[in-house]
Amino acid sequence: MNLPFYHFLDPVGAGWIVLGVLVVALALAFTGAPLGLWTLAAAMVLYGVGAPLWLWVVFGVLAVVFNLKLLRRTLVSGPLMAFMRASGFLPKISDTERTAIEAGTVWVEGELFAGKPNFNRLLRETNYPSLTDEERAFLEGPVEELCRMVNDWEVWRRRDLSPEVWQFIREKGFLGIIIPKEYGGLGFSSLANSAVVQKLSSRCGPLATTVMVPNSLGPAELLIHYGTQEQRDYYLPRLARGEEIPAFALTEPGAGSDAGAIQASGVVFRGEDGKLYIRLNFQKRYITLAAIATVLGLAFKLRDPDNLLGKGEDLGITCALIPTSTPGVKLGMRHDPLGVPFYNCPVEGHDVVVPIDAIIGGPEWAGKGWRMLMESLAAGRGISLPASSAGGLKLIYRVASAHARVRRQFGLPIGMFEGIEEPLARIGGFNYLVEAGRVYTCGGLDRGAKPAVVSAIMKYNTTELGRQAINDGMDILGGNGISRGPRNLLAHGYIAAPIGITVEGANILTRTLMIFGQGAIRCHPYAYKEISALERGDVQAFDDAFWKHVGLVVRNGARALLLSLSRGRLARTGVSGPAARYARKLAWASASFAFLADLAMAALGGNLKRKEKLTGRFADIFSWMYLATATMRRFEAEGRREEDRPFFDWAMQYAFHRMQQAFDGLFDNLRIPGLTWFLRGPAAWWSRLNRLSAPPSDRLGHRVAQLMLTPGEQRERMTAGMYVPSDPNEALGRLERAFRLAYQEDELLRKIYAAVKRGELPRARPEQLVRQAVEKGIITAEEAGLIQEAEAARWDAIQVDAFTLEEYRRYYNAPPAGIEAAGDGSREAVATES
């Protein structure tokens, strides 16, 4: 019906019209309808309400301007671009920032950032990889054997690996895991590289670091991707055979997180023989393996004052290979990173002269070192440290759960107490989650992705979850955790936890700058295109990106509203089964995140990257969306095992709870002119009332903890890939044996306890009634023998190491001190002297 325009004066009629227009607009926005469809819908509304001629004229002008790109660029986009350039609205990007942003590729994180994730791609098209037969044989053979050769306590006591272990590492190709087979390396996948590091980490941290670093960012990685053929032919076989020990020198006293502040310098000059050389001066620190390295990968700023290379005077960051035998290179010193005995060292060079061909990739790659580093880190962060965290978590899982079954207080295994169940459940949930992220990320890397943001997400979150898990494990073990010695399986991981937090981009920086600060530009469908167009003054490119960006904001705003009102039920994910409700929540979270991120970028512009508390909260949401995706992918890939549901549900609920906390923080602190009152008022109130998820319930945590306390196939799967010694004289072997016996014993003790409740036995602790229980036929003599064996194993497993005073001094290379040094002096006198 064609209504007269003045019908708007009728409140009832106007209300219905407004409601109808709103429904149509939300539907169009929710589906991401193109501009032409919006124009048609608007025309139909105007016709339906009988709009006057002047309104049709205004509408027609706007429709023509915005639908004809040439007019839109001239009349709207051009002036808008000029204003934004003049006002400095969008962030200025330095050359080093640009290289970091452009490093690698955008993978599935782009789906999450766009606000409408494609679940077919996230959960089906993405590869969930498995090891090849050759890779599995290496893990079950040389890796297993290497773990048997190493005793973590002895490594810490000796402050180094044994000569036999070093020789084995070289001979079996551990230093060439990533080197292609044609150069004598193993040529393994990212997943296999990760699996090796994971298994070694579960045995000995310094061992894992020794193997990990040469197969991460370093000379081999850079040579494979950027080296000249001559460099690859010479160095890669030698590195694969362990004839060369590599180190890579990047960090300096004044250049840590800000690697662009590198002071190491190189100057190109022509030698007396007419050839080109570089004179280097550098002071580096925190360089793993440097003290024993034979070849040093060096990052430095290269200058060519005489323009001998024809590229100008200041060429920028460059990477070169320096034999450590070169005159002027100073090695031999070590740092002491929290007492962890891996080679972490300073290295200096004074007037070190190398040929120009020492530049990785040759002279044409002079000044391109920063690009090399960023592209390599884009992949590397997603392998080594997440694998170390996964291996550590699996060890914590087995040790903490076994101890919680073996250790008794008040007549019960401590794992039966809710105070212990709570940290146990966190360990179990984190373990499931981190393993999912590890495998999912390696699958992307093995398919050719180099996702810099995903790698940063994995590095930050896995090391943080590992830190919380080791704290929980130490709390569960109590005195057994703080008494160092061969029996203690967690103390060294506890001591070393801050190292993973610090290296390869300190976690504070990674969270606040890399995950969202750079991720917002790199992963957003249009932001970087807009910034680049502004810098170039390209109106056509800006017009195309900006108006698509506007459409994206409208779509995500509508999706955020409707998915919030429906708690995600309006999302069409194509996911069925137990993961379906989480997929709908993920669609809801993604739309809300994308909409808020665009609001923040629009309101704060270039200042957003300095609002690190805000960017940190955005990073948390982004991180947990990715980890939730990986967890769903694992559950689906493993066949939706019903027995794993408690672990899956706990991990997913924890992930959405962490997202909710970050959203609440954003609503409380994000200031947007004209909307701050709404965000802090109605939006914050609605977010808390209609939250994504509460934390995992006590009941769910109880189910997770009880599964962890049960031996069997599931326990083996949950910790698959770690080293578990079979020798009962080893710490973990001893604990595992006591765990299995304690589980069987507890079943028998329940029989005795039931007899006590029936009045057949006197009131006492069940283990004290074994003889009487046999006499009354409640248990058999064989079962009584098992109880006796289990009690002995329990008692042995809970003992802690103790040393004579002489042994204690020898372990720490300490001279006699205190009362012993005083000879016949009294304790009081020594205390006074101290």
mmCIF file of C-alpha atoms in Angstrom, residues 571-799:
data_model
loop_
_atom_site.group_PDB
_atom_site.id
_atom_site.type_symbol
_atom_site.label_atom_id
_atom_site.label_comp_id
_atom_site.label_asym_id
_atom_site.label_seq_id
_atom_site.Cartn_x
_atom_site.Cartn_y
_atom_site.Cartn_z
ATOM 1 C CA ALA A 571 24.758 -18.347 12.853
ATOM 2 C CA ARG A 572 24.905 -20.956 10.112
ATOM 3 C CA THR A 573 28.114 -22.830 10.862
ATOM 4 C CA GLY A 574 27.505 -26.238 9.299
ATOM 5 C CA VAL A 575 28.975 -27.819 12.438
ATOM 6 C CA SER A 576 27.064 -30.638 14.109
ATOM 7 C CA GLY A 577 27.519 -32.707 17.243
ATOM 8 C CA PRO A 578 29.022 -31.504 20.545
ATOM 9 C CA ALA A 579 31.051 -28.777 18.825
ATOM 10 C CA ALA A 580 27.992 -27.142 17.238
ATOM 11 C CA ARG A 581 27.112 -24.865 20.172
ATOM 12 C CA TYR A 582 30.713 -23.739 20.481
ATOM 13 C CA ALA A 583 30.891 -22.952 16.762
ATOM 14 C CA ARG A 584 27.827 -20.724 17.111
ATOM 15 C CA LYS A 585 29.434 -18.952 20.066
ATOM 16 C CA LEU A 586 32.616 -18.512 18.074
ATOM 17 C CA ALA A 587 30.653 -16.866 15.254
ATOM 18 C CA TRP A 588 29.096 -14.552 17.845
ATOM 19 C CA ALA A 589 32.453 -13.733 19.444
ATOM 20 C CA SER A 590 34.075 -13.141 16.060
ATOM 21 C CA ALA A 591 31.401 -10.662 14.937
ATOM 22 C CA SER A 592 31.535 -8.788 18.268
ATOM 23 C CA PHE A 593 35.342 -8.702 18.214
ATOM 24 C CA ALA A 594 35.504 -7.471 14.612
ATOM 25 C CA PHE A 595 32.912 -4.754 15.227
ATOM 26 C CA LEU A 596 34.611 -3.484 18.394
ATOM 27 C CA ALA A 597 38.022 -3.586 16.727
ATOM 28 C CA ASP A 598 36.736 -1.404 13.877
ATOM 29 C CA LEU A 599 35.137 1.016 16.333
ATOM 30 C CA ALA A 600 38.439 1.274 18.228
ATOM 31 C CA MET A 601 40.442 1.820 15.039
ATOM 32 C CA ALA A 602 37.968 4.450 13.819
ATOM 33 C CA ALA A 603 37.933 6.313 17.147
ATOM 34 C CA LEU A 604 41.609 6.121 18.056
ATOM 35 C CA GLY A 605 43.292 5.855 14.659
ATOM 36 C CA GLY A 606 47.066 5.783 14.955
ATOM 37 C CA ASN A 607 46.851 6.211 18.739
ATOM 38 C CA LEU A 608 45.408 2.724 19.157
ATOM 39 C CA LYS A 609 48.811 1.029 19.037
ATOM 40 C CA ARG A 610 49.876 3.125 22.040
ATOM 41 C CA LYS A 611 46.826 2.002 24.037
ATOM 42 C CA GLU A 612 48.464 -1.252 24.989
ATOM 43 C CA LYS A 613 45.972 -2.160 27.701
ATOM 44 C CA LEU A 614 43.263 -2.097 25.069
ATOM 45 C CA THR A 615 45.316 -3.876 22.422
ATOM 46 C CA GLY A 616 46.178 -6.515 25.030
ATOM 47 C CA ARG A 617 42.484 -7.207 25.641
ATOM 48 C CA PHE A 618 41.803 -7.395 21.919
ATOM 49 C CA ALA A 619 44.766 -9.781 21.672
ATOM 50 C CA ASP A 620 43.253 -11.982 24.371
ATOM 51 C CA ILE A 621 39.979 -12.304 22.476
ATOM 52 C CA PHE A 622 41.805 -12.976 19.206
ATOM 53 C CA SER A 623 44.066 -15.555 20.876
ATOM 54 C CA TRP A 624 41.282 -17.472 22.523
ATOM 55 C CA MET A 625 39.202 -17.502 19.347
ATOM 56 C CA TYR A 626 42.132 -19.159 17.596
ATOM 57 C CA LEU A 627 42.761 -21.638 20.408
ATOM 58 C CA ALA A 628 39.052 -22.484 20.553
ATOM 59 C CA THR A 629 39.132 -23.131 16.805
ATOM 60 C CA ALA A 630 42.137 -25.423 17.175
ATOM 61 C CA THR A 631 40.455 -27.280 20.040
ATOM 62 C CA MET A 632 37.299 -27.862 17.994
ATOM 63 C CA ARG A 633 39.442 -29.058 15.101
ATOM 64 C CA ARG A 634 41.178 -31.571 17.369
ATOM 65 C CA PHE A 635 37.904 -32.907 18.758
ATOM 66 C CA GLU A 636 36.478 -33.316 15.262
ATOM 67 C CA ALA A 637 39.681 -34.817 13.815
ATOM 68 C CA GLU A 638 39.917 -37.378 16.616
ATOM 69 C CA GLY A 639 36.422 -38.670 15.914
ATOM 70 C CA ARG A 640 34.419 -36.826 18.585
ATOM 71 C CA ARG A 641 35.467 -39.253 21.306
ATOM 72 C CA GLU A 642 32.802 -39.250 23.968
ATOM 73 C CA GLU A 643 35.313 -40.134 26.664
ATOM 74 C CA ASP A 644 37.221 -36.936 25.823
ATOM 75 C CA ARG A 645 34.160 -34.700 26.163
ATOM 76 C CA PRO A 646 35.073 -33.463 29.667
ATOM 77 C CA PHE A 647 38.486 -32.274 28.442
ATOM 78 C CA PHE A 648 36.961 -30.740 25.318
ATOM 79 C CA ASP A 649 34.134 -29.010 27.181
ATOM 80 C CA TRP A 650 36.475 -27.726 29.890
ATOM 81 C CA ALA A 651 38.887 -26.265 27.324
ATOM 82 C CA MET A 652 36.116 -24.646 25.274
ATOM 83 C CA GLN A 653 34.347 -23.147 28.281
ATOM 84 C CA TYR A 654 37.633 -21.815 29.608
ATOM 85 C CA ALA A 655 38.406 -20.257 26.210
ATOM 86 C CA PHE A 656 35.058 -18.461 25.996
ATOM 87 C CA HIS A 657 35.310 -17.352 29.611
ATOM 88 C CA ARG A 658 38.676 -15.751 28.840
ATOM 89 C CA MET A 659 37.096 -14.005 25.838
ATOM 90 C CA GLN A 660 34.281 -12.769 28.079
ATOM 91 C CA GLN A 661 36.726 -11.309 30.591
ATOM 92 C CA ALA A 662 38.487 -9.424 27.796
ATOM 93 C CA PHE A 663 35.195 -8.119 26.361
ATOM 94 C CA ASP A 664 34.194 -6.876 29.826
ATOM 95 C CA GLY A 665 37.517 -5.073 30.122
ATOM 96 C CA LEU A 666 37.010 -3.425 26.738
ATOM 97 C CA PHE A 667 33.518 -2.195 27.572
ATOM 98 C CA ASP A 668 34.827 -0.696 30.819
ATOM 99 C CA ASN A 669 37.831 1.043 29.270
ATOM 100 C CA LEU A 670 37.256 1.724 25.564
ATOM 101 C CA ARG A 671 36.492 5.405 25.003
ATOM 102 C CA ILE A 672 34.706 6.286 21.782
ATOM 103 C CA PRO A 673 33.364 9.847 21.438
ATOM 104 C CA GLY A 674 29.584 9.773 21.680
ATOM 105 C CA LEU A 675 29.458 6.068 22.505
ATOM 106 C CA THR A 676 31.475 5.753 25.722
ATOM 107 C CA TRP A 677 28.315 6.039 27.857
ATOM 108 C CA PHE A 678 26.703 3.268 25.825
ATOM 109 C CA LEU A 679 29.701 0.952 26.038
ATOM 110 C CA ARG A 680 30.136 1.408 29.776
ATOM 111 C CA GLY A 681 26.409 1.330 30.455
ATOM 112 C CA PRO A 682 23.968 -0.742 28.391
ATOM 113 C CA ALA A 683 26.611 -2.680 26.414
ATOM 114 C CA ALA A 684 28.635 -3.627 29.492
ATOM 115 C CA TRP A 685 25.484 -4.549 31.414
ATOM 116 C CA TRP A 686 24.193 -6.706 28.562
ATOM 117 C CA SER A 687 27.607 -8.355 28.074
ATOM 118 C CA ARG A 688 27.724 -9.451 31.704
ATOM 119 C CA LEU A 689 24.105 -10.578 31.702
ATOM 120 C CA ASN A 690 24.377 -12.395 28.385
ATOM 121 C CA ARG A 691 27.925 -13.680 28.727
ATOM 122 C CA LEU A 692 29.656 -15.972 26.277
ATOM 123 C CA SER A 693 30.473 -18.461 29.017
ATOM 124 C CA ALA A 694 30.954 -18.869 32.723
ATOM 125 C CA PRO A 695 34.193 -20.549 33.800
ATOM 126 C CA PRO A 696 34.142 -24.353 33.732
ATOM 127 C CA SER A 697 31.939 -25.617 36.542
ATOM 128 C CA ASP A 698 33.183 -27.465 39.613
ATOM 129 C CA ARG A 699 31.298 -30.535 38.408
ATOM 130 C CA LEU A 700 33.054 -30.488 35.033
ATOM 131 C CA GLY A 701 36.423 -29.926 36.703
ATOM 132 C CA HIS A 702 35.712 -32.933 38.937
ATOM 133 C CA ARG A 703 35.123 -35.138 35.891
ATOM 134 C CA VAL A 704 38.365 -33.975 34.276
ATOM 135 C CA ALA A 705 40.368 -34.545 37.457
ATOM 136 C CA GLN A 706 38.941 -38.017 38.031
ATOM 137 C CA LEU A 707 39.808 -39.043 34.478
ATOM 138 C CA MET A 708 43.358 -37.851 35.085
ATOM 139 C CA LEU A 709 43.562 -40.034 38.191
ATOM 140 C CA THR A 710 42.650 -43.148 36.196
ATOM 141 C CA PRO A 711 45.297 -45.224 34.386
ATOM 142 C CA GLY A 712 44.523 -46.563 30.945
ATOM 143 C CA GLU A 713 44.331 -45.804 27.256
ATOM 144 C CA GLN A 714 42.981 -42.274 27.628
ATOM 145 C CA ARG A 715 45.814 -41.229 29.930
ATOM 146 C CA GLU A 716 48.299 -42.542 27.368
ATOM 147 C CA ARG A 717 46.618 -40.619 24.552
ATOM 148 C CA MET A 718 46.470 -37.402 26.532
ATOM 149 C CA THR A 719 50.220 -37.558 27.086
ATOM 150 C CA ALA A 720 51.222 -39.207 23.816
ATOM 151 C CA GLY A 721 54.506 -37.928 22.437
ATOM 152 C CA MET A 722 56.320 -37.462 25.754
ATOM 153 C CA TYR A 723 59.088 -39.658 27.113
ATOM 154 C CA VAL A 724 57.958 -42.167 29.736
ATOM 155 C CA PRO A 725 60.785 -44.358 31.070
ATOM 156 C CA SER A 726 59.964 -47.988 31.830
ATOM 157 C CA ASP A 727 62.723 -48.300 34.423
ATOM 158 C CA PRO A 728 61.085 -48.247 37.903
ATOM 159 C CA ASN A 729 64.336 -46.936 39.379
ATOM 160 C CA GLU A 730 63.934 -43.669 37.474
ATOM 161 C CA ALA A 731 61.866 -40.913 39.033
ATOM 162 C CA LEU A 732 59.001 -40.991 36.545
ATOM 163 C CA GLY A 733 59.142 -44.773 36.172
ATOM 164 C CA ARG A 734 58.949 -45.131 39.959
ATOM 165 C CA LEU A 735 56.034 -42.728 40.195
ATOM 166 C CA GLU A 736 54.143 -44.384 37.332
ATOM 167 C CA ARG A 737 54.488 -47.821 38.938
ATOM 168 C CA ALA A 738 53.241 -46.469 42.266
ATOM 169 C CA PHE A 739 50.351 -44.755 40.445
ATOM 170 C CA ARG A 740 49.167 -47.971 38.795
ATOM 171 C CA LEU A 741 49.482 -49.967 42.015
ATOM 172 C CA ALA A 742 47.753 -47.247 44.032
ATOM 173 C CA TYR A 743 44.803 -47.271 41.651
ATOM 174 C CA GLN A 744 44.403 -51.028 42.061
ATOM 175 C CA GLU A 745 44.918 -50.747 45.810
ATOM 176 C CA ASP A 746 42.265 -48.066 46.169
ATOM 177 C CA GLU A 747 39.721 -50.433 44.598
ATOM 178 C CA LEU A 748 40.590 -53.053 47.241
ATOM 179 C CA LEU A 749 40.602 -50.577 50.111
ATOM 180 C CA ARG A 750 37.084 -49.571 49.154
ATOM 181 C CA LYS A 751 36.019 -53.156 49.841
ATOM 182 C CA ILE A 752 37.550 -52.935 53.320
ATOM 183 C CA TYR A 753 35.969 -49.536 53.943
ATOM 184 C CA ALA A 754 32.556 -50.924 52.961
ATOM 185 C CA ALA A 755 33.061 -53.771 55.438
ATOM 186 C CA VAL A 756 33.830 -51.205 58.148
ATOM 187 C CA LYS A 757 30.597 -49.378 57.369
ATOM 188 C CA ARG A 758 28.700 -52.696 57.599
ATOM 189 C CA GLY A 759 30.232 -53.352 61.004
ATOM 190 C CA GLU A 760 32.216 -56.402 59.830
ATOM 191 C CA LEU A 761 35.527 -54.741 60.674
ATOM 192 C CA PRO A 762 36.492 -52.301 63.419
ATOM 193 C CA ARG A 763 36.842 -48.611 62.701
ATOM 194 C CA ALA A 764 40.358 -47.881 61.486
ATOM 195 C CA ARG A 765 42.078 -46.860 58.300
ATOM 196 C CA PRO A 766 41.477 -49.544 55.655
ATOM 197 C CA GLU A 767 45.194 -50.206 55.063
ATOM 198 C CA GLN A 768 45.506 -51.093 58.779
ATOM 199 C CA LEU A 769 42.815 -53.779 58.507
ATOM 200 C CA VAL A 770 44.284 -55.867 55.703
ATOM 201 C CA ARG A 771 45.084 -58.934 57.845
ATOM 202 C CA GLN A 772 41.634 -58.980 59.422
ATOM 203 C CA ALA A 773 40.007 -58.471 56.017
ATOM 204 C CA VAL A 774 41.802 -61.578 54.704
ATOM 205 C CA GLU A 775 40.761 -63.617 57.753
ATOM 206 C CA LYS A 776 37.113 -62.675 57.211
ATOM 207 C CA GLY A 777 37.245 -63.357 53.455
ATOM 208 C CA ILE A 778 36.638 -59.763 52.456
ATOM 209 C CA ILE A 779 39.762 -59.801 50.278
ATOM 210 C CA THR A 780 42.041 -62.603 49.147
ATOM 211 C CA ALA A 781 45.606 -63.213 50.239
ATOM 212 C CA GLU A 782 46.732 -62.275 46.732
ATOM 213 C CA GLU A 783 44.872 -58.968 47.018
ATOM 214 C CA ALA A 784 46.465 -58.408 50.416
ATOM 215 C CA GLY A 785 49.844 -58.899 48.782
ATOM 216 C CA LEU A 786 48.987 -56.294 46.173
ATOM 217 C CA ILE A 787 48.046 -53.825 48.923
ATOM 218 C CA GLN A 788 51.351 -54.478 50.640
ATOM 219 C CA GLU A 789 53.242 -53.968 47.388
ATOM 220 C CA ALA A 790 51.300 -50.785 46.652
ATOM 221 C CA GLU A 791 51.947 -49.375 50.109
ATOM 222 C CA ALA A 792 55.671 -49.951 49.675
ATOM 223 C CA ALA A 793 55.562 -48.307 46.233
ATOM 224 C CA ARG A 794 53.570 -45.368 47.609
ATOM 225 C CA TRP A 795 56.061 -44.855 50.402
ATOM 226 C CA ASP A 796 59.002 -44.988 48.036
ATOM 227 C CA ALA A 797 57.384 -42.606 45.525
ATOM 228 C CA ILE A 798 56.703 -39.824 48.014
ATOM 229 C CA GLN A 799 60.266 -39.679 49.343
#
